[in-house]
CSV table of C-alpha atoms and ligand atoms in Angstrom, one decimal:
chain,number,residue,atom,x,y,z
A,4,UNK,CA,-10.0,-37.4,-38.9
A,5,UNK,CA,-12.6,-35.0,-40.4
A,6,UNK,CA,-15.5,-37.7,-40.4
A,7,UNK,CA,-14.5,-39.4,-36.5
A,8,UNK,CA,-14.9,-37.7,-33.8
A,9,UNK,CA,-12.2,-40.0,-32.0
A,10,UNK,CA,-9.1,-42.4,-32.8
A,11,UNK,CA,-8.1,-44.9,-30.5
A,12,UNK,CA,-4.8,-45.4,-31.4
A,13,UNK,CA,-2.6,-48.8,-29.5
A,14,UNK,CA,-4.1,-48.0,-26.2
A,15,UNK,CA,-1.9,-50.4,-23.9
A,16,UNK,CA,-3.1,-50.5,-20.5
A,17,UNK,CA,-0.8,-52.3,-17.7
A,18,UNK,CA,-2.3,-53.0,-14.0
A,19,UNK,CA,-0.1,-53.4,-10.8
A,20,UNK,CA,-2.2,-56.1,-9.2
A,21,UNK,CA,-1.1,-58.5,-6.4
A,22,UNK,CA,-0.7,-61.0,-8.5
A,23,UNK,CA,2.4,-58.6,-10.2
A,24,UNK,CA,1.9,-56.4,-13.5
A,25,UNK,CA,-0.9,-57.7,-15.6
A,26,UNK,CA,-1.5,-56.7,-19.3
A,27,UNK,CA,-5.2,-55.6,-19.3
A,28,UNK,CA,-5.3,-53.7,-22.8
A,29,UNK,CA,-3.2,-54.6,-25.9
A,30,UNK,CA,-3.2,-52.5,-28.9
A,31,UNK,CA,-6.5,-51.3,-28.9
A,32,UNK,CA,-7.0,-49.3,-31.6
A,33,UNK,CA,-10.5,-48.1,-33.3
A,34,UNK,CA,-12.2,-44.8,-34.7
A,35,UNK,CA,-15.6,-43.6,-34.0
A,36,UNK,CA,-17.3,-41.8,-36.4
A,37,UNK,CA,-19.6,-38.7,-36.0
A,38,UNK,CA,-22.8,-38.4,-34.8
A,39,UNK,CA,-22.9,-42.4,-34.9
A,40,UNK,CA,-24.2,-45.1,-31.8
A,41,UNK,CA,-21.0,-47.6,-31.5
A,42,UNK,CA,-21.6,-50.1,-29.5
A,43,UNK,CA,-18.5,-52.4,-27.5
A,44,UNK,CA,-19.4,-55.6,-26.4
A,45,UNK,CA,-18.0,-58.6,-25.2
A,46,UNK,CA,-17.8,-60.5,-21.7
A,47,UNK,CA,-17.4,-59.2,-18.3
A,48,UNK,CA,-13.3,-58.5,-18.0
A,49,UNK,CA,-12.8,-57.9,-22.0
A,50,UNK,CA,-11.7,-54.4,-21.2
A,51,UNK,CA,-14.6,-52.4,-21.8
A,52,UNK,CA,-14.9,-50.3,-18.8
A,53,UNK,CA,-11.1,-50.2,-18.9
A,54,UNK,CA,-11.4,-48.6,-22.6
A,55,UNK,CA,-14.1,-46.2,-21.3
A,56,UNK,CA,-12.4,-45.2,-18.4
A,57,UNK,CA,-8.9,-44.4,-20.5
A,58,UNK,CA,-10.9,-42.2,-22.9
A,59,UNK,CA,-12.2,-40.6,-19.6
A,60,UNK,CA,-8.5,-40.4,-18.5
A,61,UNK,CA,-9.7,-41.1,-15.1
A,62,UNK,CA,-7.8,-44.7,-14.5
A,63,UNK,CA,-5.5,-44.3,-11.3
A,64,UNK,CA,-1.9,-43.7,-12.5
A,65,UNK,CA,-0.5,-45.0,-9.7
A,66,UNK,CA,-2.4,-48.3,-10.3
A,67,UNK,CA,-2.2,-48.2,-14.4
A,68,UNK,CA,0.4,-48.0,-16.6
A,69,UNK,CA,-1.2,-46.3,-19.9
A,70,UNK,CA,0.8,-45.5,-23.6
A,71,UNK,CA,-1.0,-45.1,-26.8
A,72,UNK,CA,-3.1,-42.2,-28.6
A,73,UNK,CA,-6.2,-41.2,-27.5
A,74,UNK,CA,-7.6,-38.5,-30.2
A,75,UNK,CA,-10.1,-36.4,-29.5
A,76,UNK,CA,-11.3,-33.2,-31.8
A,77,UNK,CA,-7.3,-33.2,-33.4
A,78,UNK,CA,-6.0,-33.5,-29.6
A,79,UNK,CA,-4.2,-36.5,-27.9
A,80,UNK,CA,-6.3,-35.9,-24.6
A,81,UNK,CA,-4.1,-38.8,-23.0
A,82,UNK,CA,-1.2,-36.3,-23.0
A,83,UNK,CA,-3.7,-33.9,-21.1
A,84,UNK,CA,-2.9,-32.8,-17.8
A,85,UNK,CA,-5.5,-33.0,-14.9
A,86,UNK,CA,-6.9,-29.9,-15.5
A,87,UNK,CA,-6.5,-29.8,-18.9
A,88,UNK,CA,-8.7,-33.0,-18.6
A,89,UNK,CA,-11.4,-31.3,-16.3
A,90,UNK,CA,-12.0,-28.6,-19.3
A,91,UNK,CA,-13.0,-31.8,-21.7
A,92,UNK,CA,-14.9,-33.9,-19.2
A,93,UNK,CA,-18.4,-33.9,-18.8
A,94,UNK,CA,-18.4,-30.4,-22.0
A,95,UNK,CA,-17.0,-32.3,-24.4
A,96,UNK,CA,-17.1,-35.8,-23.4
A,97,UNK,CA,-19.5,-37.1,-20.8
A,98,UNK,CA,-20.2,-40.5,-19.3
A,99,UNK,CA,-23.2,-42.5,-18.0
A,100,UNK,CA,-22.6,-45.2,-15.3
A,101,UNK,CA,-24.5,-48.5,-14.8
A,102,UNK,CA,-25.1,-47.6,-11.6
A,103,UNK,CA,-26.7,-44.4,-11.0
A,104,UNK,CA,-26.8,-44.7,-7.4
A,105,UNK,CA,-23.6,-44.9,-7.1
A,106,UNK,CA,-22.8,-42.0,-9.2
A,107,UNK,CA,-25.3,-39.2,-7.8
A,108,UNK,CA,-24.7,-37.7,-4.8
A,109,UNK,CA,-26.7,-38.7,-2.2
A,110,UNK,CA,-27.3,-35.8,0.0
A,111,UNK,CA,-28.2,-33.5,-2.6
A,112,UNK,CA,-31.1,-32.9,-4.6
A,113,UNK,CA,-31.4,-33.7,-8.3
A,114,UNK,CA,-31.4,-29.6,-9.0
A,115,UNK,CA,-28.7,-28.9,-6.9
A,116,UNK,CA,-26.8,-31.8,-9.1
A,117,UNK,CA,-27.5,-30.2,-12.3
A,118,UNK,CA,-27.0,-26.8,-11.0
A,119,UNK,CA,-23.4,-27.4,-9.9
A,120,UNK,CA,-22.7,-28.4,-13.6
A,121,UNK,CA,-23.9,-25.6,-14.8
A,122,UNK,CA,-22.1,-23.3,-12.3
A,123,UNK,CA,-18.7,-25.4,-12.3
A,124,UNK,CA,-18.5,-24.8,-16.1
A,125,UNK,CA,-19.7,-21.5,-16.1
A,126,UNK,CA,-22.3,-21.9,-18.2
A,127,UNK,CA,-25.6,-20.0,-17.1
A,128,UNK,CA,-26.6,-17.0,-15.4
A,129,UNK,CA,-27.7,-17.9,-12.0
A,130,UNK,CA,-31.1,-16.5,-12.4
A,131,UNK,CA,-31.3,-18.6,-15.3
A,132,UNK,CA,-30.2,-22.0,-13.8
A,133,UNK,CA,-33.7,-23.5,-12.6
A,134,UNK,CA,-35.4,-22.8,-15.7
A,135,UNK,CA,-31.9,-24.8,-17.4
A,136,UNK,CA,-32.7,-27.7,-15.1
A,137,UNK,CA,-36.5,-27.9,-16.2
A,138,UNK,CA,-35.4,-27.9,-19.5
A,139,UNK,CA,-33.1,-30.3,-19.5
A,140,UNK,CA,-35.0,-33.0,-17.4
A,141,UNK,CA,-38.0,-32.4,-19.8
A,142,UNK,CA,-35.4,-33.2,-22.7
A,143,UNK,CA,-34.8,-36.9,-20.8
A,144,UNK,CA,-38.5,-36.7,-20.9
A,145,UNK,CA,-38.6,-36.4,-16.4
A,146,UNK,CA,-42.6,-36.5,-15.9
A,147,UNK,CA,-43.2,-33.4,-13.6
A,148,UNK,CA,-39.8,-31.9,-13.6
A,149,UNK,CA,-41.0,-29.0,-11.0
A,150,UNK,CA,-41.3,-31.7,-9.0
A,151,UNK,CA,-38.8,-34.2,-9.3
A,152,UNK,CA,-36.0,-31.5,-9.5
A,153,UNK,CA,-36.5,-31.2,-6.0
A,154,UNK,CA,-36.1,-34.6,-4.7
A,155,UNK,CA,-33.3,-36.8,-3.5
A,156,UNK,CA,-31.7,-39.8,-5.6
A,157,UNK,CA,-33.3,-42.2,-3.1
A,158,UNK,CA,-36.6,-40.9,-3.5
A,159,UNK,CA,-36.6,-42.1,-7.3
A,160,UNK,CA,-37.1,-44.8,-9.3
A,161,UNK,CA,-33.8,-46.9,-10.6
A,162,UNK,CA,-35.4,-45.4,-14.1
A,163,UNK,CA,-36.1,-42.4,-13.2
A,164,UNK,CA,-32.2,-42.2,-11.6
A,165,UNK,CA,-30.9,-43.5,-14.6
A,166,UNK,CA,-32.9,-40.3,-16.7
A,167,UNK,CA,-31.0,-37.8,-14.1
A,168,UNK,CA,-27.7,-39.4,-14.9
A,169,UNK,CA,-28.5,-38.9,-18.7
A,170,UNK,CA,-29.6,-35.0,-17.8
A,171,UNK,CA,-26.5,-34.5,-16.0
A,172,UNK,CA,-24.9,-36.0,-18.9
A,173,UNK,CA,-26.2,-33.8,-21.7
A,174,UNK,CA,-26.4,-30.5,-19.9
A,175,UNK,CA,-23.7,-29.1,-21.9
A,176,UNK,CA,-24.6,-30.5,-25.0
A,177,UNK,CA,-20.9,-32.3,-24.7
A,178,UNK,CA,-20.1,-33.8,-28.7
A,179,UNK,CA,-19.0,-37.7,-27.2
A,180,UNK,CA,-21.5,-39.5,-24.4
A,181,UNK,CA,-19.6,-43.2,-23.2
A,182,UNK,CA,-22.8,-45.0,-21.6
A,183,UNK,CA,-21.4,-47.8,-19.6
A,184,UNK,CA,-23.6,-50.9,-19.6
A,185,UNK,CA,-26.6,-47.9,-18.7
A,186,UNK,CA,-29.6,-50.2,-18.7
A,187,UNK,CA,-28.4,-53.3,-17.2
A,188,UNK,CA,-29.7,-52.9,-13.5
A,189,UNK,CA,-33.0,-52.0,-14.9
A,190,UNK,CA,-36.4,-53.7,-16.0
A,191,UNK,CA,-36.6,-54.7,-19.3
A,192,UNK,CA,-39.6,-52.1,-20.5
A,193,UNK,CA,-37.7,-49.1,-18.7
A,194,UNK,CA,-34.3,-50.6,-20.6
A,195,UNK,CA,-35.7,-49.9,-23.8
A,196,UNK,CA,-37.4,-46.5,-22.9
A,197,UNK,CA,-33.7,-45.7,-21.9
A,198,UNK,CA,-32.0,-46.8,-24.9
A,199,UNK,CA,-34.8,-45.0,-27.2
A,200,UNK,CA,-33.9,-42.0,-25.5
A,201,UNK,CA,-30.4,-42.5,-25.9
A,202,UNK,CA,-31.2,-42.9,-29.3
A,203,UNK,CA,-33.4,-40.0,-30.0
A,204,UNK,CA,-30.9,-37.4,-27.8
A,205,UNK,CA,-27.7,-38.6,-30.3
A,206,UNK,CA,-30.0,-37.4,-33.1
A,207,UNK,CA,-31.5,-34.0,-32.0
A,208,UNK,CA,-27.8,-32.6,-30.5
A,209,UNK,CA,-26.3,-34.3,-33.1
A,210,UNK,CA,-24.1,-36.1,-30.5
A,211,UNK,CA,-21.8,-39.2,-31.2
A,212,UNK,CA,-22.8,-42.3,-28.4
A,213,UNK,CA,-20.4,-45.0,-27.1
A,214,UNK,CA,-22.5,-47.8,-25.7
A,215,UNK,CA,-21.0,-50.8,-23.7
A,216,UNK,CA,-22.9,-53.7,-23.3
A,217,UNK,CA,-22.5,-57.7,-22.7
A,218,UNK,CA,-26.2,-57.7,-24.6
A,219,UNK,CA,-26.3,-58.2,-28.3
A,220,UNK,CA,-29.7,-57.2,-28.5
A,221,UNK,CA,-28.9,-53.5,-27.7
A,222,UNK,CA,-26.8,-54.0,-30.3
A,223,UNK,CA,-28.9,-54.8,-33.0
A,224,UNK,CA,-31.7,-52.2,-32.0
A,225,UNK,CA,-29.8,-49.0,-31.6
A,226,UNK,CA,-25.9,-49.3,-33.1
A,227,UNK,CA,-24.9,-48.1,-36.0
A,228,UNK,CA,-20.9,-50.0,-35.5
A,229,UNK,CA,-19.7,-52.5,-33.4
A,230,UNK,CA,-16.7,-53.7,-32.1
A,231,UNK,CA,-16.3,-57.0,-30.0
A,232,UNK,CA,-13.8,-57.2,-27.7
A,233,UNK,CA,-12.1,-60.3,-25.1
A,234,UNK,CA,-9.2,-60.1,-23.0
A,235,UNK,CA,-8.7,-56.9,-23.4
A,236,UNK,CA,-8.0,-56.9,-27.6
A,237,UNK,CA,-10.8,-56.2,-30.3
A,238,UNK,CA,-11.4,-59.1,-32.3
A,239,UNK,CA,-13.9,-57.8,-34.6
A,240,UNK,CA,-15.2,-54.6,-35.6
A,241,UNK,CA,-18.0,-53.8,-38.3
A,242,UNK,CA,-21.2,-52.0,-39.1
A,243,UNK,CA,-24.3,-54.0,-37.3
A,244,UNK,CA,-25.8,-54.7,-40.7
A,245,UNK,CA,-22.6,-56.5,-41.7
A,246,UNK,CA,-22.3,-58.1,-38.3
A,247,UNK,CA,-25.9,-60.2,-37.9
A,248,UNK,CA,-25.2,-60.7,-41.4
A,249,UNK,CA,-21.4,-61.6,-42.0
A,250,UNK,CA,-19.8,-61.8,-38.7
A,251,UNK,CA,-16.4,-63.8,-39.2
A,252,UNK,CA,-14.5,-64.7,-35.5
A,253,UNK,CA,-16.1,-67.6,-34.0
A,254,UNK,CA,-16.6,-66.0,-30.9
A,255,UNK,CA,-18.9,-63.7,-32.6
A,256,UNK,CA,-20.5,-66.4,-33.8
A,257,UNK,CA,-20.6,-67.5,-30.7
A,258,UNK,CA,-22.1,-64.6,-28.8
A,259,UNK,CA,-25.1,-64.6,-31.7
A,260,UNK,CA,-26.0,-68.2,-31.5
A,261,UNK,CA,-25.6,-67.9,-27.9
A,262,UNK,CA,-28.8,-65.5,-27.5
A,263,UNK,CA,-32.2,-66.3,-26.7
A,264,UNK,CA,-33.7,-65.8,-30.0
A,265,UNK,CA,-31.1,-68.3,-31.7
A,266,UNK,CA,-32.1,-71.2,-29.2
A,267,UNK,CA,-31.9,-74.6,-31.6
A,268,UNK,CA,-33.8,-77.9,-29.7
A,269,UNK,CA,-35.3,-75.5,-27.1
A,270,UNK,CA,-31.8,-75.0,-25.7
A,271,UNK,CA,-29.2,-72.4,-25.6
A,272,UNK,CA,-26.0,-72.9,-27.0
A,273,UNK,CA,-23.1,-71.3,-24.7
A,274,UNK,CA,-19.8,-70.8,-25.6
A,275,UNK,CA,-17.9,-74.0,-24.2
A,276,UNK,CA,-15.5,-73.2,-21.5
A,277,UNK,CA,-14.8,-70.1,-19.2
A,278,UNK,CA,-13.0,-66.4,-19.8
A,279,UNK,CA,-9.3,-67.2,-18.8
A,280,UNK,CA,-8.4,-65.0,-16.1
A,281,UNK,CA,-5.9,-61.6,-17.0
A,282,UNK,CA,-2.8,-63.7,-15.4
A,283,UNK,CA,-3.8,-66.9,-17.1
A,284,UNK,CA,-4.2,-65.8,-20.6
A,285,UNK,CA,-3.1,-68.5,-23.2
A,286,UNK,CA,-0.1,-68.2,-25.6
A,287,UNK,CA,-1.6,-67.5,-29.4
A,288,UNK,CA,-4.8,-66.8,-30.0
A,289,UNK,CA,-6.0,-65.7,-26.7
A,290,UNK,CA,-9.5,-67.5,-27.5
A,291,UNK,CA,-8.2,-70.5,-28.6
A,292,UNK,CA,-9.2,-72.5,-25.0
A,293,UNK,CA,-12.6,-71.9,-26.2
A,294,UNK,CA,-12.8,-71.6,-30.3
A,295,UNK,CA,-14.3,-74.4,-32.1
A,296,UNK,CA,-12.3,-74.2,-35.2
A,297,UNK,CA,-8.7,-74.0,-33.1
A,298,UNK,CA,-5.5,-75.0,-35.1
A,299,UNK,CA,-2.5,-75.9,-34.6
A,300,UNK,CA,-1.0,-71.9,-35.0
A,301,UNK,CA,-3.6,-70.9,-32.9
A,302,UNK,CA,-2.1,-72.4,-29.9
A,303,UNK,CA,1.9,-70.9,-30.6
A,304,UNK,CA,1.2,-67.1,-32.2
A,305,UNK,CA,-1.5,-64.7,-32.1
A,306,UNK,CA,-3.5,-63.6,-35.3
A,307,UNK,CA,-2.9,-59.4,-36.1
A,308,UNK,CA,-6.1,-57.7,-36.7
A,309,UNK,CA,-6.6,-57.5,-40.1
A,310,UNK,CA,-8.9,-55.3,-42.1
A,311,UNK,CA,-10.3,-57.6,-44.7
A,312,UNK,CA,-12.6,-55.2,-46.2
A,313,UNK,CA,-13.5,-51.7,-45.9
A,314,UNK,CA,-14.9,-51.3,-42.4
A,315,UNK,CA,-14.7,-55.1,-41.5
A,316,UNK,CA,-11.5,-55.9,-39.1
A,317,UNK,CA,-11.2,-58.8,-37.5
A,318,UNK,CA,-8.5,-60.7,-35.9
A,319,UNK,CA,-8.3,-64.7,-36.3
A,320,UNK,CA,-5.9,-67.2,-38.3
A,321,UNK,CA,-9.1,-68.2,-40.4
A,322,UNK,CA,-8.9,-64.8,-42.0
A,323,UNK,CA,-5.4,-64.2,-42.8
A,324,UNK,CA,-2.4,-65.5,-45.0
A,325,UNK,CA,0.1,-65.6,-42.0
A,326,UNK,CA,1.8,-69.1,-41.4
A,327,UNK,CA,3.1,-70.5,-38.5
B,25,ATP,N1,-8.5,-51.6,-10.4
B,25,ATP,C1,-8.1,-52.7,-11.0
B,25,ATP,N2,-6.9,-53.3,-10.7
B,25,ATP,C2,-6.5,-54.4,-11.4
B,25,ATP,N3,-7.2,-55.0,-12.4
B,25,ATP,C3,-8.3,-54.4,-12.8
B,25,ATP,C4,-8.8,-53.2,-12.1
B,25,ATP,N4,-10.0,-52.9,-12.7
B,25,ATP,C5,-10.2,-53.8,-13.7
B,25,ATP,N5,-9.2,-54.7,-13.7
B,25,ATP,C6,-9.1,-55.9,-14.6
B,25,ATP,O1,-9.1,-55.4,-15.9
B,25,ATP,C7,-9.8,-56.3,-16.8
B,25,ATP,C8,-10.8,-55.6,-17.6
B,25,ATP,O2,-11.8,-55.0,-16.7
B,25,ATP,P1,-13.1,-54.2,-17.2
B,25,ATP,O3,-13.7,-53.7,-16.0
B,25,ATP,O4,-12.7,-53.2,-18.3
B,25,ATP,O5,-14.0,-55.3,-17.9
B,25,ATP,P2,-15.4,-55.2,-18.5
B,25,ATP,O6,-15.3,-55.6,-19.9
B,25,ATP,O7,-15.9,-53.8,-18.3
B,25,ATP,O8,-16.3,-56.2,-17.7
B,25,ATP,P3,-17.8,-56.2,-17.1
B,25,ATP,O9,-18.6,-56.6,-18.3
B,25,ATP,O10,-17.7,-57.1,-16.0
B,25,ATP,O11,-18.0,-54.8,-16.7
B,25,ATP,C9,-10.5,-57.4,-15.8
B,25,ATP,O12,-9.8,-58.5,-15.9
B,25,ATP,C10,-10.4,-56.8,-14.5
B,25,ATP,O13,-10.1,-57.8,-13.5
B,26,SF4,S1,-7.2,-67.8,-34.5
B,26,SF4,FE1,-7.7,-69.9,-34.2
B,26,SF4,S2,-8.3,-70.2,-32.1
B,26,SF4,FE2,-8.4,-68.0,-32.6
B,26,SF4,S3,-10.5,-67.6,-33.1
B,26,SF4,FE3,-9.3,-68.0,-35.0
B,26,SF4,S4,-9.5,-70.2,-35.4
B,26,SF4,FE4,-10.2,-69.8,-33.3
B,27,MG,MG1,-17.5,-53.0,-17.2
């Protein structure tokens, strides 16, 4: 455990939906390593959020059903009670939403916000909290902070939201920060001012970084790992390097000819078909209503992810020895 900062261990995740119980994670199971950016991608309902959320420990338990090992600093924090949890969240972990908005509270002002971390955690003398906040937005780089600390979320810019959520975020230097898709509702110049920070913060508090993202080129530009994931399993996992260069599932072949740099004959090339939805998923291979290589024990079992070499798991019949 000494080099990763967290072990996913079989995270199963069940949902109690209208349409009955419905399998949303199975056996998810990966290791982050310190101080590194891994990056989760895959397409909208792979699981992601769900996977952030679990290490969060804030899914509804009266909605999900959720067994596995979730390890954190040598503790299983899914075992952790709510206020067990509340010690760990936003200290040690912290988490950025896609939608700032959303996640700010609206009625008061970006120092209050701060301040009431600070406070709640017990973490500064009051006389000692503004000068925390100015320091803290100037880290997110916040032009003006004197100013800005005083004004409401609606009175910003969606970037200049999103550099608030970060602040909030890293206030108490917390070791783990999940970013959730953070760049997605913004322009592309102020995404990759946002990433660059993101970047920039992991190295100078020596902080590991959990990015989510259906965007492969956030991928390549600040990632160290990645791990692709659909219907709520992972299907490959690898450093970046190895994946522009060696990827091996065909639907991460897929995703990378499937990106505007990779157009062939001025076209894009998409994945054929559509996601199945949760309560359709196919028997076997759960990609197989899409994969252009399907055989015939694709469509009866489903591939085990297999680690073929060090640091390069993936999970597809192509791969392994397994017979039908
Ligand atoms: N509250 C819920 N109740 C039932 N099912 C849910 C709930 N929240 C999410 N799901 C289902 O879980 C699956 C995984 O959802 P999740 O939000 O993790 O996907 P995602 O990979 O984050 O997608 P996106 O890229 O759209 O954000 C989806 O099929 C979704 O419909
Ligand atoms: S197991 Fe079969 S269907 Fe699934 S990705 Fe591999 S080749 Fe395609
Ligand atoms: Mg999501």
């Amino acid at each position: 455990m000494e080099n990763y900062i967290l072990e996913v261990n079989n995270l199963n995740v069940k949902a109690n939906t209208l349409n009955g119980i419905v399998e949303i994670l199975d056996n998810v199971s990966f290791k982050v390593e310190k101080s590194k950016i891994f990056g989760i991608v895959g397409e909208s309902g792979s699981g992601k959020s769900i996977t952030a959320l679990s290490i969060m420990n804030l899914l509804n338990k009266d909605t999900f059903n959720i067994s596995g090992d979730i390890i954190f600093n040598n503790n299983n924090i899914l075992s952790f009670n709510d206020k067990e949890m509340s010690h760990i969240r936003g200290k040690d972990i912290a988490i950025i939403f896609q939608e700032p908005m959303t996640a700010l509270n609206p009625i008061m002002t970006v120092r209050e916000q701060i301040e009431e971390i600070l406070i709640i955690h017990n973490s500064c003398k009051r006389d000692e909290l503004k000068n925390r906040v100015e320091e803290v937005l100037k880290k997110v780089r916040v032009p003006n902070p004197k100013e800005i600390m005083e004004r409401y979320p609606f009175q910003l810019s969606g970037g200049l939201r999103q550099r608030v959520m970060i602040a909030m975020a890293i206030v108490l230097k917390p070791k783990l920060i999940i970013a959730d898709e953070p760049t997605t509702a913004l322009d592309v110049t102020i995404q990759m001012e946002i990433l660059n920070l993101l970047k920039d913060l992991s190295n100078e508090l020596q902080c590991t970084v959990i990015i989510i993202t259906h965007d492969l080129s956030v991928v390549a530009e600040i990632c160290d790992e990645v791990m692709v994931m659909y219907l709520g399993r992972v299907l490959e996992q690898c450093s970046v390097i190895e994946f522009f260069d060696n990827k091996l599932h065909p639907y991460s072949i897929g995703l990378i000819d499937s990106t505007p740099d990779n157009m062939k004959d001025n076209r894009f090339f998409n994945i054929e078909g559509y996601i199945p939805k949760v309560y359709e998923k196919p028997i076997g291979c759960k990609f197989n209503t899409r994969c252009n290589k399907v055989m015939e024990r694709c469509i009866k079992l489903e591939p085990e992810l297999i680690t073929l070499k060090e640091n390069h798991r993936v999970r597809c019949f192509l791969y392994s020895k397994e017979e039908a």
